[in-house]
Amino acid sequence: MTTEAQSTELTHFDQTGQAHMVDVAGKQDTHRIAVASGTIRMLPATLAIIMQGNAKKGDVLGIARIAAIMAAKRTSDLIPLCHPLPLTRVSIDFNIVAEKAMIICTAQVETLGKTGVEIEALTAVQIGLLTIYDMCKAVDRGMVMSDIRVLEKHGGKSGDWTSLIDASSGQA
Amino acid sequence: MTTEAQSTELTHFDQTGQAHMVDVAGKQDTHRIAVASGTIRMLPATLAIIMQGNAKKGDVLGIARIAAIMAAKRTSDLIPLCHPLPLTRVSIDFNIVAEKAMIICTAQVETLGKTGVEIEALTAVQIGLLTIYDMCKAVDRGMVMSDIRVLEKHGGKSGDWTSLIDASSGQA
Amino acid sequence: MTTEAQSTELTHFDQTGQAHMVDVAGKQDTHRIAVASGTIRMLPATLAIIMQGNAKKGDVLGIARIAAIMAAKRTSDLIPLCHPLPLTRVSIDFNIVAEKAMIICTAQVETLGKTGVEIEALTAVQIGLLTIYDMCKAVDRGMVMSDIRVLEKHGGKSGDWTSLIDASSGQA
Amino acid sequence: MTTEAQSTELTHFDQTGQAHMVDVAGKQDTHRIAVASGTIRMLPATLAIIMQGNAKKGDVLGIARIAAIMAAKRTSDLIPLCHPLPLTRVSIDFNIVAEKAMIICTAQVETLGKTGVEIEALTAVQIGLLTIYDMCKAVDRGMVMSDIRVLEKHGGKSGDWTSLIDASSGQA
Amino acid sequence: MTTEAQSTELTHFDQTGQAHMVDVAGKQDTHRIAVASGTIRMLPATLAIIMQGNAKKGDVLGIARIAAIMAAKRTSDLIPLCHPLPLTRVSIDFNIVAEKAMIICTAQVETLGKTGVEIEALTAVQIGLLTIYDMCKAVDRGMVMSDIRVLEKHGGKSGDWTSLIDASSGQA
Amino acid sequence: MTTEAQSTELTHFDQTGQAHMVDVAGKQDTHRIAVASGTIRMLPATLAIIMQGNAKKGDVLGIARIAAIMAAKRTSDLIPLCHPLPLTRVSIDFNIVAEKAMIICTAQVETLGKTGVEIEALTAVQIGLLTIYDMCKAVDRGMVMSDIRVLEKHGGKSGDWTSLIDASSGQA
């Protein structure tokens, strides 16, 4: 899936194998952007209810968007070795793929900081999708969340990176 | 995916379409159990590093397990309309499927309470998988999290429910 | 404002005047309900923007409702001597009083527990109103939040209590 | 109430009307100050108890001050689209207006950052007042919180802004 | 230090050595009490400042008490395998031992629940002492916190337990 | 214990004796480092279980390390007047002193910021030790945490400071 050369060491462990929050004091504050996405598949009838709701009663996606944005801000509370970062932007999109009874959630997160924001973008996607699950579980317990991944990142020493996958399809 | 009869209304909205945290005061405190799972796929080389780590240096899965347990306890902070619940048990398993370069995370969450704990189990799975991503992203940015779903639930008025999917395969 | 006989001692202090979280172990678990409300006044033009948004673009009140519900769940993190409580219901209403360029937020919070939920209802009202302020401050910095109070409470040893004030007017 | 020219658009929504946490990466880090205030009215007997407490037993205002400071730090957890900011100063004053049986809470919050701190100052005022309510509710359930507003802001592109209202009176 | 028979197994691990939050669903809800204490030693001049402050300006111990109470409520957020519990009482005492330039913090925490509250009491003591450190560090960086331990516990299947140590001396 | 000249005023109070979060806007962003340590003493049999666990089943210290790192990030939520800081590094060591049946926890915390990180390092030590207590309390309720102190600090206007105590002994 990834073709470029990357490190072969897990930086979150020191030489003795103990976990630490890695030293980023020497890194530059650069403008960093990450885009992540993921999908939730459901029964067609469930998607129909969400789409109605969007128009008139019960705005599932509006609520999921707020949950996703708020979750991005909580990332360093949830992920043990993640650095706290003052996010400068969070935006969330939901795209409905009616013929697959699927919704794609895409999150773009940005900061001016010393570490990337991929984890923040993935957290936003996960909690955005899970909020959809929560709000619809009374009608469809079998919904499945998949293909949660980073699509792009920009900024920092490693520069730009783009997934080789066509995200718009929601599939690898 | 789901075959049983369920409600066709989103309970998280009132008659006028406004979101609310639904009234559960009249529900029984019963022993409730939910099991959820999900997968993370990666490069074979990444999985090899994790498996080494497990044995000796850098216990990725041990850390992901702790993150998953702690996240289950934070669910009602993250999911807007989710009721706070005093969890009575959280247990997390990771199964390595070497031939697919994949790890399956399974979470079992329990409570004695008025609402189910599916969302808590899904939160645990998501954050467990995301912690693996975070700890390995320096070597493999293209990891993908998929097939996050509820496998079983027990307790409450709706009783037992089991997904029709063979979870051990990590695929629908 | 209050006419009934109440205690003349602050229960949150012990005999030596030190703050404590009071002992409620001996209290009954009863069904407790609190209703609180408050207002935000603004420029007529600001209210017009919110009302448009409600219909089509930018759902200020929908977002404020979610913030209010989530804040109710965080009350014991914010108020030092407040007992943590598993809320069983939170519902939030916004009423627009166009001729006064004012929105009234009303919160109803319920639990089965040993202490009342007035503080949870007031927290929901405050954060609901403040979220409106936050979302509209770019167009109207002079908005004012007022008349935040408890309207009713039910349950517990002290039983029912109703404010003497006509809440629908948003004024004492 | 506001006389200066301001935007007529809600910046918290994008062109399609969806909420987002707005991009502030391009904004300058400037020294930003916000002052907010609000009042709580009560029975004269309640105020008398608080004033005693201040001197000797049960320091209601000392506890409310701590709650207000801590709440300012939690603002971005509570307000959905609020950016997290490293606050550089929080100070809280309580002024007793005995003849009106009223306490005025004033909060000054500062940062060196890309966005203003009005919301942080308002959060501090709200939680400061609510903590007074919580600690005195056993003797006076009818207390009312009002006139919560921003008095001044400094820093950022929009520069200085001062409310036209005489805050010392606690009334518009 | 402990003389009674106790388990020789760490219950927080399952048979395969993996951490879990242990199943307490089968345990009784009983009234549980834990008392913990600890000390902070400082320069005599530092203690003198704190004692003044208590009387008139700068109530270090009043603030430390609030921090301790609030921390007890956050215990399950901090300690990975700790069950969330609805605390029914928290009380904090500070005793000054002037001749040793030492303050003893004692916390009593209670619940009606399925697990003990020793960890909650220890958290309260730790954060109470640390708040004293924080507030006095500008005058005395060398303060030392010691002898943090459980003094008593009551309730639950294991019943009453009392430390063999004379806590009032602040020493083993 | 401290010999250098320090302030004789508690900076966390203003001239009238009221607590505030002090103004640090004028301070330089410098690279700040703090090292803190503390001990937990236990029964020799308890230490033996921990040492086994480390090797094979039940990694007590691995879990305590994660709890310590996560707690460092929560410091400003717990300590009332502590400034929020974006930590750039957290590392935790545990040293076993078998002949004393004691474990020493040492935390090093770093930031580029306007205030020191001693409190963050002490929080990490406290919660690291307390997590050991929590995980072993089923076999040893009498464990005692002691000698929690700052060992070194670097950066900021006051520059370097080192405790006069031999930390490796775990005793003053």
Short mmCIF file of C-alpha atoms in Angstrom, two decimals, chain D:
data_model
loop_
_atom_site.label_atom_id
_atom_site.label_comp_id
_atom_site.label_asym_id
_atom_site.label_seq_id
_atom_site.Cartn_x
_atom_site.Cartn_y
_atom_site.Cartn_z
CA MET D 1 -26.01 47.50 21.53
CA THR D 2 -23.14 47.24 19.05
CA THR D 3 -22.49 50.20 16.83
CA GLU D 4 -19.31 49.39 14.97
CA ALA D 5 -19.37 47.72 11.61
CA GLN D 6 -19.00 43.96 11.84
CA SER D 7 -19.24 41.09 9.45
CA THR D 8 -22.70 39.99 8.40
CA GLU D 9 -21.68 36.39 7.97
CA LEU D 10 -21.37 33.60 10.48
CA THR D 11 -17.79 32.50 10.00
CA HIS D 12 -18.40 29.15 11.67
CA PHE D 13 -20.17 27.88 8.55
CA ASP D 14 -18.65 27.29 5.13
CA GLN D 15 -20.27 28.28 1.85
CA THR D 16 -22.54 25.24 1.90
CA GLY D 17 -23.76 26.02 5.40
CA GLN D 18 -21.80 23.28 7.14
CA ALA D 19 -20.16 24.00 10.49
CA HIS D 20 -16.38 23.95 10.65
CA MET D 21 -13.62 25.11 12.97
CA VAL D 22 -12.42 28.04 10.94
CA ASP D 23 -8.91 28.27 9.56
CA VAL D 24 -6.80 30.60 11.71
CA ALA D 25 -3.38 29.47 10.49
CA GLY D 26 -2.88 32.75 8.66
CA LYS D 27 -3.70 34.92 11.65
CA GLN D 28 -1.02 36.62 13.70
CA ASP D 29 -0.11 35.57 17.20
CA THR D 30 -0.96 38.76 19.06
CA HIS D 31 -1.53 39.54 22.72
CA ARG D 32 -5.26 39.16 23.17
CA ILE D 33 -7.30 40.23 26.16
CA ALA D 34 -10.99 39.81 26.89
CA VAL D 35 -12.98 41.03 29.86
CA ALA D 36 -16.44 39.62 30.55
CA SER D 37 -18.87 39.98 33.43
CA GLY D 38 -22.18 38.76 34.77
CA THR D 39 -24.30 38.87 37.89
CA ILE D 40 -26.13 36.61 40.28
CA ARG D 41 -29.06 38.00 42.24
CA MET D 42 -30.22 36.32 45.44
CA LEU D 43 -32.14 36.83 48.66
CA PRO D 44 -30.50 39.34 51.01
CA ALA D 45 -30.19 36.58 53.60
CA THR D 46 -28.23 34.46 51.12
CA LEU D 47 -25.81 37.25 50.43
CA ALA D 48 -25.34 37.75 54.15
CA ILE D 49 -24.32 34.11 54.52
CA ILE D 50 -21.82 34.43 51.67
CA MET D 51 -20.31 37.57 53.18
CA GLN D 52 -19.87 35.89 56.56
CA GLY D 53 -18.34 32.89 54.88
CA ASN D 54 -15.83 35.02 53.14
CA ALA D 55 -14.58 36.26 56.45
CA LYS D 56 -14.53 33.06 58.41
CA LYS D 57 -16.32 29.85 57.53
CA GLY D 58 -17.15 28.59 54.06
CA ASP D 59 -15.39 30.64 51.44
CA VAL D 60 -17.98 30.52 48.65
CA LEU D 61 -16.30 33.13 46.49
CA GLY D 62 -12.84 31.60 46.88
CA ILE D 63 -14.17 28.31 45.57
CA ALA D 64 -16.13 29.98 42.77
CA ARG D 65 -12.96 31.78 41.71
CA ILE D 66 -11.07 28.49 41.36
CA ALA D 67 -13.94 26.92 39.42
CA ALA D 68 -14.02 29.92 37.08
CA ILE D 69 -10.27 29.75 36.41
CA MET D 70 -10.37 26.01 35.76
CA ALA D 71 -13.40 26.38 33.48
CA ALA D 72 -11.61 28.96 31.33
CA LYS D 73 -9.03 26.26 30.60
CA ARG D 74 -11.76 23.81 29.53
CA THR D 75 -13.52 26.15 27.10
CA SER D 76 -12.53 24.38 23.89
CA ASP D 77 -13.81 21.09 25.34
CA LEU D 78 -17.23 22.65 25.86
CA ILE D 79 -17.82 24.98 22.91
CA PRO D 80 -17.88 22.94 19.71
CA LEU D 81 -16.12 25.24 17.25
CA CYS D 82 -13.81 27.04 19.67
CA HIS D 83 -10.08 26.76 19.00
CA PRO D 84 -7.87 25.44 21.79
CA LEU D 85 -5.62 28.21 23.12
CA PRO D 86 -2.77 28.25 25.66
CA LEU D 87 -4.06 30.90 28.09
CA THR D 88 -1.37 33.13 29.57
CA ARG D 89 -3.48 34.72 32.30
CA VAL D 90 -6.87 34.31 34.00
CA SER D 91 -8.07 36.57 36.78
CA ILE D 92 -11.49 36.68 38.40
CA ASP D 93 -13.07 39.36 40.56
CA PHE D 94 -16.23 39.26 42.59
CA ASN D 95 -17.89 42.51 43.60
CA ILE D 96 -20.71 42.51 46.08
CA VAL D 97 -23.53 44.98 45.49
CA ALA D 98 -25.22 44.65 48.85
CA GLU D 99 -28.17 46.94 48.21
CA LYS D 100 -29.20 44.84 45.23
CA ALA D 101 -28.40 41.48 46.89
CA MET D 102 -26.20 40.80 43.89
CA ILE D 103 -22.68 39.66 43.15
CA ILE D 104 -20.90 40.71 39.97
CA CYS D 105 -18.30 38.33 38.56
CA THR D 106 -15.70 39.79 36.19
CA ALA D 107 -13.16 37.66 34.33
CA GLN D 108 -10.08 38.83 32.46
CA VAL D 109 -8.47 36.25 30.20
CA GLU D 110 -5.36 36.68 28.07
CA THR D 111 -3.36 34.74 25.51
CA LEU D 112 -0.74 35.17 22.87
CA GLY D 113 -2.55 33.53 20.04
CA LYS D 114 -4.42 33.57 16.80
CA THR D 115 -7.95 33.95 18.11
CA GLY D 116 -9.63 36.03 20.76
CA VAL D 117 -10.49 34.86 24.25
CA GLU D 118 -13.99 36.28 24.71
CA ILE D 119 -15.51 32.82 24.93
CA GLU D 120 -12.98 31.78 27.55
CA ALA D 121 -13.83 34.87 29.61
CA LEU D 122 -17.57 34.21 29.30
CA THR D 123 -17.10 30.55 30.29
CA ALA D 124 -15.20 31.64 33.39
CA VAL D 125 -17.98 34.06 34.35
CA GLN D 126 -20.71 31.46 33.80
CA ILE D 127 -19.05 28.73 35.81
CA GLY D 128 -18.00 31.17 38.53
CA LEU D 129 -21.62 32.28 38.95
CA LEU D 130 -22.95 28.75 38.72
CA THR D 131 -20.59 27.60 41.46
CA ILE D 132 -22.07 30.29 43.72
CA TYR D 133 -25.51 28.95 42.82
CA ASP D 134 -24.45 25.39 43.57
CA MET D 135 -23.01 26.26 46.96
CA CYS D 136 -25.99 28.33 48.05
CA LYS D 137 -28.87 26.41 46.48
CA ALA D 138 -29.69 24.70 49.77
CA VAL D 139 -30.75 28.08 51.15
CA ASP D 140 -31.99 29.87 48.02
CA ARG D 141 -33.18 28.02 44.94
CA GLY D 142 -34.44 31.16 43.19
CA MET D 143 -31.11 32.85 42.44
CA VAL D 144 -30.88 34.30 38.92
CA MET D 145 -27.80 34.82 36.73
CA SER D 146 -27.98 37.72 34.29
CA ASP D 147 -26.19 40.27 32.17
CA ILE D 148 -23.43 37.90 31.12
CA ARG D 149 -21.57 39.74 28.39
CA VAL D 150 -18.22 40.79 26.99
CA LEU D 151 -17.09 44.19 28.27
CA GLU D 152 -13.84 44.65 26.38
CA LYS D 153 -11.56 42.92 23.95
CA HIS D 154 -8.10 43.86 22.76
CA GLY D 155 -5.71 42.45 20.21
CA GLY D 156 -6.16 40.75 16.86
CA LYS D 157 -7.06 42.30 13.55
CA SER D 158 -10.29 43.86 14.82
CA GLY D 159 -8.36 45.66 17.57
CA ASP D 160 -10.01 47.18 20.62
CA TRP D 161 -13.71 46.92 21.36
CA THR D 162 -15.55 48.15 24.41
CA SER D 163 -19.14 47.56 25.32
CA LEU D 164 -21.22 50.72 25.62
CA ILE D 165 -22.72 49.50 28.85
CA ASP D 166 -21.81 50.57 32.35
CA ALA D 167 -20.76 47.22 33.72
CA SER D 168 -20.32 48.33 37.29
CA SER D 169 -24.09 48.57 37.60
CA GLY D 170 -24.61 45.04 36.46
CA GLN D 171 -27.34 46.23 34.13
CA ALA D 172 -27.82 47.28 30.55
#
